[in-house]
C-alpha cells in the first residue's frame, strides 16, 4: 500500500539551526552566583524553536545547556528508533552537568520539552530551583491516541504537527511527519507523568496559548489538578499558537521567565 504523505521528501535541516547550545555562566551579571538553565525543545522539534529564548538567557548571564534530543534534528525516521526513556535520560544527563557547575539550576521547556521538565521536577525536585513550561503536553483529548500501540505496527508515521505559529514568516524547522512508534512511547510517558504530578512541589511558571492546535485544554486541567506546588501560576498567551517561543508572545515569555528565574534562584540562596 502506497501512502502519498510518506513519500513526501523531507527538507534538509541546516546543522546550524538544529545544533545544541552550551554556554558558561557569567556570575558578574547575576550577583556573583552561577545560575544554570536547561532549555528543552519539543517532540519532532529541535533547538531552533528555543534558540531565541536560550540566547536571551545566556545574555542575562545564565549558563545555558540546550540539548538536541535523540532522533531529532536529522530525519523523522530516526525518531522511531528512540523513545521517551531516551529523552528523559538526555535531560537528566544535561541537568547533572549544570548542577555540577552552578549554584542553582532552572529548567524551561516547550510542549514535550515542558513535559520533560515536569518529569525532572518530579524525580529531582530537591536539586531544581523551579521550572518554566510553555504549552506543556501531559494529556490529550484525541481519541486516536488510544490506538497508537496498534497503529504504530501498521504505519511508520502520520502528517506532522510542526509550525503551529500565528506570526507570519516564523519557522520552527520541525519534522514534516509524526513518527508513530515515538509518539506511542511519548504518550505512555505522559500517562506515567500524570500519576507523578503530585510529587512536584517546586515553583512552576506555566504559559499556555489560548489558541493551540497541538496541545489541548486537557493538559492544563491535569496540571492544575495534579501539581502540589504552592508556587504555581498559569499565564495565558492571547496572541500565539503552539510554538509560542517563536510567536507574537515570545518577548513576554522571555521577560517574565527571566523575572521568575531571578526570583526562585534568589530564594534558593536564602535572600528572598
Short mmCIF file of N, CA and C in Angstrom, two decimals, residues 131-271:
data_model
loop_
_atom_site.label_atom_id
_atom_site.label_comp_id
_atom_site.label_asym_id
_atom_site.label_seq_id
_atom_site.Cartn_x
_atom_site.Cartn_y
_atom_site.Cartn_z
N UNK A 131 10.79 25.50 37.44
CA UNK A 131 10.68 25.22 36.01
C UNK A 131 9.73 26.22 35.37
N UNK A 132 9.98 26.49 34.08
CA UNK A 132 9.09 27.30 33.26
C UNK A 132 8.67 26.45 32.08
N UNK A 133 7.37 26.26 31.88
CA UNK A 133 6.88 25.40 30.81
C UNK A 133 5.94 26.20 29.91
N UNK A 134 6.06 25.96 28.62
CA UNK A 134 5.24 26.65 27.62
C UNK A 134 4.45 25.60 26.83
N UNK A 135 3.13 25.70 26.90
CA UNK A 135 2.25 24.75 26.21
C UNK A 135 2.70 23.31 26.44
N UNK A 136 2.96 23.01 27.70
CA UNK A 136 3.43 21.68 28.08
C UNK A 136 2.36 20.64 27.79
N UNK A 137 2.78 19.51 27.26
CA UNK A 137 1.87 18.42 26.95
C UNK A 137 1.99 17.32 27.98
N UNK A 138 0.89 16.98 28.62
CA UNK A 138 0.88 15.84 29.54
C UNK A 138 -0.36 14.96 29.33
N UNK A 139 -1.28 15.41 28.48
CA UNK A 139 -2.53 14.69 28.27
C UNK A 139 -3.10 15.09 26.91
N UNK A 140 -4.16 14.45 26.48
CA UNK A 140 -4.81 14.80 25.22
C UNK A 140 -6.25 14.32 25.22
N UNK A 141 -7.09 15.03 24.48
CA UNK A 141 -8.48 14.62 24.28
C UNK A 141 -8.64 13.80 23.01
N UNK A 142 -7.57 13.65 22.24
CA UNK A 142 -7.65 12.93 20.97
C UNK A 142 -7.92 11.44 21.21
N UNK A 143 -8.93 10.93 20.54
CA UNK A 143 -9.31 9.52 20.70
C UNK A 143 -8.35 8.58 19.97
N UNK A 144 -7.72 9.07 18.87
CA UNK A 144 -6.86 8.18 18.09
C UNK A 144 -5.60 7.77 18.84
N UNK A 145 -5.26 8.51 19.91
CA UNK A 145 -4.08 8.14 20.70
C UNK A 145 -4.24 6.75 21.31
N UNK A 146 -5.47 6.36 21.59
CA UNK A 146 -5.71 5.06 22.20
C UNK A 146 -5.33 3.90 21.30
N UNK A 147 -5.32 4.13 19.98
CA UNK A 147 -4.96 3.04 19.06
C UNK A 147 -3.50 3.11 18.62
N UNK A 148 -2.74 4.06 19.15
CA UNK A 148 -1.33 4.16 18.76
C UNK A 148 -0.54 2.88 19.02
N UNK A 149 -0.77 2.18 20.15
CA UNK A 149 0.00 0.95 20.38
C UNK A 149 -0.17 -0.08 19.27
N UNK A 150 -1.32 -0.05 18.58
CA UNK A 150 -1.54 -0.95 17.45
C UNK A 150 -1.14 -0.30 16.14
N UNK A 151 -1.51 0.96 15.97
CA UNK A 151 -1.26 1.66 14.72
C UNK A 151 0.22 1.78 14.39
N UNK A 152 1.06 1.87 15.43
CA UNK A 152 2.50 2.02 15.20
C UNK A 152 3.10 0.83 14.48
N UNK A 153 2.40 -0.34 14.52
CA UNK A 153 2.89 -1.53 13.81
C UNK A 153 2.43 -1.55 12.36
N UNK A 154 1.49 -0.67 12.02
CA UNK A 154 0.92 -0.63 10.67
C UNK A 154 1.48 0.52 9.85
N UNK A 155 1.59 1.69 10.50
CA UNK A 155 2.09 2.89 9.83
C UNK A 155 3.33 3.41 10.55
N UNK A 156 4.37 3.81 9.82
CA UNK A 156 5.52 4.40 10.49
C UNK A 156 5.28 5.82 10.96
N UNK A 157 4.39 6.55 10.28
CA UNK A 157 4.20 7.96 10.61
C UNK A 157 2.89 8.48 10.06
N UNK A 158 2.50 9.64 10.57
CA UNK A 158 1.36 10.39 10.07
C UNK A 158 1.81 11.82 9.80
N UNK A 159 0.98 12.63 9.12
CA UNK A 159 1.38 14.02 8.88
C UNK A 159 1.77 14.74 10.17
N UNK A 160 2.73 15.65 10.05
CA UNK A 160 3.34 16.26 11.22
C UNK A 160 2.54 17.37 11.87
N UNK A 161 3.09 17.88 12.97
CA UNK A 161 2.43 18.90 13.79
C UNK A 161 3.24 20.19 13.85
N UNK A 162 4.31 20.27 13.06
CA UNK A 162 5.22 21.40 13.17
C UNK A 162 4.59 22.70 12.66
N UNK A 163 5.16 23.81 13.13
CA UNK A 163 4.86 25.16 12.64
C UNK A 163 3.46 25.65 12.96
N UNK A 164 2.95 25.29 14.13
CA UNK A 164 1.70 25.91 14.58
C UNK A 164 2.06 27.26 15.21
N UNK A 165 2.24 28.25 14.34
CA UNK A 165 2.72 29.57 14.73
C UNK A 165 1.83 30.62 14.07
N UNK A 166 1.36 31.57 14.84
CA UNK A 166 0.48 32.63 14.32
C UNK A 166 1.27 33.71 13.58
N UNK A 167 2.46 33.98 14.02
CA UNK A 167 3.27 35.07 13.47
C UNK A 167 3.72 34.73 12.05
N UNK A 168 3.42 35.57 11.07
CA UNK A 168 3.82 35.30 9.69
C UNK A 168 5.34 35.21 9.55
N UNK A 169 5.78 34.23 8.77
CA UNK A 169 7.20 34.10 8.47
C UNK A 169 8.01 33.33 9.48
N UNK A 170 7.45 33.01 10.64
CA UNK A 170 8.19 32.26 11.65
C UNK A 170 8.26 30.78 11.26
N UNK A 171 9.34 30.12 11.61
CA UNK A 171 9.59 28.74 11.19
C UNK A 171 10.34 28.00 12.29
N UNK A 172 9.81 26.84 12.71
CA UNK A 172 10.50 26.08 13.76
C UNK A 172 11.37 24.95 13.21
N UNK A 173 11.24 24.64 11.92
CA UNK A 173 12.08 23.63 11.29
C UNK A 173 11.90 22.26 11.94
N UNK A 174 10.67 21.91 12.25
CA UNK A 174 10.38 20.60 12.80
C UNK A 174 10.17 19.58 11.70
N UNK A 175 10.05 18.32 12.08
CA UNK A 175 9.83 17.25 11.11
C UNK A 175 8.47 17.40 10.43
N UNK A 176 8.37 17.01 9.15
CA UNK A 176 7.07 17.07 8.47
C UNK A 176 6.17 15.90 8.82
N UNK A 177 6.69 14.93 9.56
CA UNK A 177 5.93 13.73 9.92
C UNK A 177 5.94 13.53 11.43
N UNK A 178 4.92 12.83 11.92
CA UNK A 178 4.86 12.40 13.31
C UNK A 178 5.17 10.90 13.37
N UNK A 179 6.35 10.49 13.80
CA UNK A 179 6.71 9.07 13.86
C UNK A 179 5.88 8.36 14.94
N UNK A 180 5.19 7.32 14.55
CA UNK A 180 4.19 6.74 15.45
C UNK A 180 4.76 5.90 16.58
N UNK A 181 5.86 5.20 16.35
CA UNK A 181 6.47 4.45 17.46
C UNK A 181 6.94 5.43 18.54
N UNK A 182 7.55 6.50 18.11
CA UNK A 182 8.00 7.51 19.06
C UNK A 182 6.82 8.16 19.77
N UNK A 183 5.76 8.44 19.01
CA UNK A 183 4.58 9.07 19.60
C UNK A 183 3.92 8.17 20.64
N UNK A 184 3.84 6.88 20.34
CA UNK A 184 3.25 5.95 21.30
C UNK A 184 4.06 5.92 22.59
N UNK A 185 5.38 5.95 22.47
CA UNK A 185 6.23 5.98 23.65
C UNK A 185 6.03 7.26 24.45
N UNK A 186 5.92 8.36 23.73
CA UNK A 186 5.71 9.66 24.39
C UNK A 186 4.42 9.67 25.20
N UNK A 187 3.32 9.22 24.61
CA UNK A 187 2.06 9.24 25.33
C UNK A 187 2.05 8.28 26.51
N UNK A 188 2.77 7.17 26.41
CA UNK A 188 2.93 6.28 27.58
C UNK A 188 3.69 7.00 28.67
N UNK A 189 4.71 7.78 28.28
CA UNK A 189 5.45 8.58 29.26
C UNK A 189 4.57 9.63 29.91
N UNK A 190 3.68 10.22 29.14
CA UNK A 190 2.76 11.22 29.70
C UNK A 190 1.85 10.59 30.76
N UNK A 191 1.38 9.39 30.49
CA UNK A 191 0.48 8.73 31.45
C UNK A 191 1.18 8.51 32.78
N UNK A 192 2.42 8.09 32.74
CA UNK A 192 3.19 7.90 33.97
C UNK A 192 3.44 9.25 34.66
N UNK A 193 3.74 10.26 33.86
CA UNK A 193 3.99 11.59 34.41
C UNK A 193 2.76 12.14 35.12
N UNK A 194 1.58 11.95 34.54
CA UNK A 194 0.36 12.46 35.19
C UNK A 194 0.19 11.85 36.58
N UNK A 195 0.53 10.60 36.72
CA UNK A 195 0.42 9.96 38.04
C UNK A 195 1.41 10.55 39.03
N UNK A 196 2.51 11.09 38.51
CA UNK A 196 3.56 11.61 39.39
C UNK A 196 3.50 13.13 39.58
N UNK A 197 2.55 13.81 38.98
CA UNK A 197 2.46 15.26 39.14
C UNK A 197 2.37 15.70 40.60
N UNK A 198 1.68 14.96 41.48
CA UNK A 198 1.64 15.38 42.89
C UNK A 198 3.01 15.41 43.57
N UNK A 199 4.01 14.74 42.99
CA UNK A 199 5.36 14.77 43.57
C UNK A 199 6.04 16.12 43.35
N UNK A 200 5.50 16.94 42.45
CA UNK A 200 6.14 18.21 42.10
C UNK A 200 5.70 19.29 43.09
N UNK A 201 6.65 19.81 43.84
CA UNK A 201 6.37 20.82 44.86
C UNK A 201 7.14 22.12 44.61
N UNK A 202 8.05 22.12 43.64
CA UNK A 202 8.88 23.30 43.39
C UNK A 202 8.10 24.35 42.60
N UNK A 203 8.60 25.59 42.52
CA UNK A 203 7.91 26.64 41.76
C UNK A 203 7.76 26.29 40.28
N UNK A 204 6.57 26.57 39.74
CA UNK A 204 6.27 26.30 38.34
C UNK A 204 5.59 27.52 37.73
N UNK A 205 6.16 28.02 36.63
CA UNK A 205 5.52 29.07 35.83
C UNK A 205 5.08 28.43 34.53
N UNK A 206 3.79 28.53 34.24
CA UNK A 206 3.19 27.82 33.12
C UNK A 206 2.54 28.81 32.16
N UNK A 207 3.08 28.89 30.94
CA UNK A 207 2.49 29.70 29.89
C UNK A 207 1.65 28.79 28.99
N UNK A 208 0.43 29.24 28.69
CA UNK A 208 -0.46 28.44 27.83
C UNK A 208 -1.10 29.34 26.79
N UNK A 209 -1.02 28.94 25.52
CA UNK A 209 -1.66 29.70 24.46
C UNK A 209 -3.17 29.46 24.48
N UNK A 210 -3.92 30.53 24.37
CA UNK A 210 -5.37 30.41 24.34
C UNK A 210 -5.83 29.64 23.10
N UNK A 211 -5.07 29.73 22.03
CA UNK A 211 -5.40 29.07 20.77
C UNK A 211 -4.23 28.20 20.36
N UNK A 212 -4.30 26.92 20.72
CA UNK A 212 -3.21 25.97 20.48
C UNK A 212 -3.79 24.80 19.69
N UNK A 213 -3.24 24.53 18.51
CA UNK A 213 -3.76 23.47 17.65
C UNK A 213 -3.03 22.15 17.84
N UNK A 214 -2.14 22.07 18.82
CA UNK A 214 -1.37 20.85 19.07
C UNK A 214 -1.69 20.27 20.44
N UNK A 215 -1.62 21.10 21.47
CA UNK A 215 -1.88 20.66 22.84
C UNK A 215 -3.22 21.25 23.29
N UNK A 216 -4.14 20.40 23.70
CA UNK A 216 -5.47 20.87 24.06
C UNK A 216 -5.58 21.16 25.56
N UNK A 217 -6.77 21.55 25.98
CA UNK A 217 -7.01 22.04 27.35
C UNK A 217 -6.84 20.94 28.39
N UNK A 218 -6.82 19.67 27.99
CA UNK A 218 -6.69 18.60 28.98
C UNK A 218 -5.37 18.67 29.73
N UNK A 219 -4.32 19.16 29.08
CA UNK A 219 -3.03 19.28 29.77
C UNK A 219 -3.10 20.33 30.87
N UNK A 220 -3.76 21.45 30.60
CA UNK A 220 -3.94 22.48 31.62
C UNK A 220 -4.74 21.93 32.80
N UNK A 221 -5.78 21.21 32.50
CA UNK A 221 -6.60 20.64 33.57
C UNK A 221 -5.80 19.66 34.42
N UNK A 222 -4.98 18.84 33.77
CA UNK A 222 -4.18 17.86 34.51
C UNK A 222 -3.16 18.55 35.41
N UNK A 223 -2.54 19.61 34.91
CA UNK A 223 -1.55 20.33 35.71
C UNK A 223 -2.19 21.02 36.89
N UNK A 224 -3.30 21.69 36.66
CA UNK A 224 -3.98 22.38 37.75
C UNK A 224 -4.50 21.42 38.81
N UNK A 225 -4.90 20.24 38.39
CA UNK A 225 -5.42 19.26 39.34
C UNK A 225 -4.32 18.47 40.03
N UNK A 226 -3.19 18.28 39.35
CA UNK A 226 -2.20 17.34 39.85
C UNK A 226 -1.02 17.91 40.60
N UNK A 227 -0.56 19.09 40.23
CA UNK A 227 0.65 19.63 40.84
C UNK A 227 0.44 19.95 42.32
N UNK A 228 1.47 19.71 43.11
CA UNK A 228 1.43 20.05 44.54
C UNK A 228 2.13 21.38 44.83
N UNK A 229 2.67 22.02 43.81
CA UNK A 229 3.42 23.26 44.00
C UNK A 229 2.52 24.37 44.56
N UNK A 230 2.97 24.98 45.66
CA UNK A 230 2.26 26.14 46.19
C UNK A 230 2.57 27.39 45.36
N UNK A 231 3.75 27.39 44.75
CA UNK A 231 4.17 28.49 43.88
C UNK A 231 3.95 28.04 42.43
N UNK A 232 2.71 28.13 41.97
CA UNK A 232 2.33 27.72 40.63
C UNK A 232 1.44 28.78 40.02
N UNK A 233 1.80 29.23 38.81
CA UNK A 233 0.98 30.23 38.13
C UNK A 233 0.83 29.87 36.67
N UNK A 234 -0.41 29.92 36.20
CA UNK A 234 -0.73 29.70 34.80
C UNK A 234 -1.02 31.05 34.15
N UNK A 235 -0.29 31.38 33.10
CA UNK A 235 -0.48 32.65 32.39
C UNK A 235 -0.87 32.35 30.95
N UNK A 236 -1.95 32.95 30.49
CA UNK A 236 -2.50 32.67 29.17
C UNK A 236 -1.93 33.65 28.14
N UNK A 237 -1.46 33.09 27.04
CA UNK A 237 -0.93 33.86 25.92
C UNK A 237 -2.04 34.04 24.89
N UNK A 238 -2.43 35.27 24.64
CA UNK A 238 -3.59 35.54 23.80
C UNK A 238 -3.26 35.69 22.32
N UNK A 239 -1.97 35.81 21.97
CA UNK A 239 -1.64 36.15 20.59
C UNK A 239 -0.61 35.18 19.99
N UNK A 240 -0.67 33.93 20.42
CA UNK A 240 0.26 32.92 19.92
C UNK A 240 -0.43 31.58 19.77
N UNK A 241 0.08 30.75 18.86
CA UNK A 241 -0.36 29.37 18.74
C UNK A 241 0.61 28.49 19.54
N UNK A 242 0.80 27.25 19.12
CA UNK A 242 1.53 26.30 19.95
C UNK A 242 3.00 26.68 20.18
N UNK A 243 3.70 27.02 19.12
CA UNK A 243 5.13 27.32 19.25
C UNK A 243 5.28 28.78 19.68
N UNK A 244 4.83 29.06 20.88
CA UNK A 244 4.78 30.44 21.37
C UNK A 244 6.16 31.05 21.55
N UNK A 245 7.17 30.23 21.66
CA UNK A 245 8.54 30.73 21.81
C UNK A 245 9.04 31.44 20.56
N UNK A 246 8.35 31.25 19.43
CA UNK A 246 8.70 31.93 18.18
C UNK A 246 7.57 32.83 17.71
N UNK A 247 6.57 33.02 18.54
CA UNK A 247 5.35 33.71 18.11
C UNK A 247 5.28 35.13 18.70
N UNK A 248 4.14 35.75 18.55
CA UNK A 248 3.98 37.15 18.98
C UNK A 248 4.26 37.35 20.47
N UNK A 249 3.97 36.33 21.28
CA UNK A 249 4.14 36.48 22.73
C UNK A 249 5.53 36.10 23.22
N UNK A 250 6.46 35.82 22.31
CA UNK A 250 7.80 35.42 22.73
C UNK A 250 8.48 36.46 23.62
N UNK A 251 8.40 37.77 23.31
CA UNK A 251 9.04 38.74 24.21
C UNK A 251 8.51 38.67 25.63
N UNK A 252 7.22 38.41 25.77
CA UNK A 252 6.64 38.28 27.11
C UNK A 252 7.20 37.05 27.82
N UNK A 253 7.32 35.93 27.11
CA UNK A 253 7.87 34.72 27.71
C UNK A 253 9.29 34.97 28.19
N UNK A 254 10.09 35.62 27.36
CA UNK A 254 11.48 35.89 27.72
C UNK A 254 11.57 36.77 28.96
N UNK A 255 10.80 37.85 28.99
CA UNK A 255 10.89 38.79 30.11
C UNK A 255 10.36 38.17 31.40
N UNK A 256 9.21 37.54 31.34
CA UNK A 256 8.58 37.02 32.56
C UNK A 256 9.29 35.78 33.07
N UNK A 257 9.85 34.97 32.19
CA UNK A 257 10.63 33.82 32.66
C UNK A 257 11.91 34.28 33.33
N UNK A 258 12.53 35.35 32.82
CA UNK A 258 13.73 35.88 33.46
C UNK A 258 13.43 36.39 34.86
N UNK A 259 12.29 37.05 35.03
CA UNK A 259 11.88 37.50 36.36
C UNK A 259 11.68 36.33 37.30
N UNK A 260 11.05 35.28 36.80
CA UNK A 260 10.80 34.08 37.60
C UNK A 260 12.13 33.42 38.00
N UNK A 261 13.04 33.27 37.05
CA UNK A 261 14.32 32.62 37.35
C UNK A 261 15.10 33.42 38.39
N UNK A 262 15.12 34.73 38.22
CA UNK A 262 15.82 35.56 39.19
C UNK A 262 15.22 35.40 40.58
N UNK A 263 13.91 35.34 40.65
CA UNK A 263 13.23 35.24 41.95
C UNK A 263 13.48 33.90 42.62
N UNK A 264 13.29 32.79 41.89
CA UNK A 264 13.39 31.48 42.55
C UNK A 264 14.83 31.12 42.88
N UNK A 265 15.78 31.61 42.11
CA UNK A 265 17.17 31.33 42.46
C UNK A 265 17.63 32.21 43.62
N UNK A 266 17.10 33.42 43.73
CA UNK A 266 17.40 34.27 44.88
C UNK A 266 16.84 33.66 46.16
N UNK A 267 15.60 33.14 46.07
CA UNK A 267 15.00 32.49 47.23
C UNK A 267 15.81 31.26 47.63
N UNK A 268 16.31 30.54 46.62
CA UNK A 268 17.12 29.35 46.90
C UNK A 268 18.41 29.68 47.62
N UNK A 269 18.88 30.94 47.46
CA UNK A 269 20.11 31.36 48.14
C UNK A 269 19.81 31.97 49.51
N UNK A 270 18.51 31.92 49.88
CA UNK A 270 18.15 32.43 51.19
C UNK A 270 18.06 33.95 51.24
N UNK A 271 17.90 34.59 50.04
CA UNK A 271 17.84 36.04 50.00
C UNK A 271 16.43 36.54 49.67
#
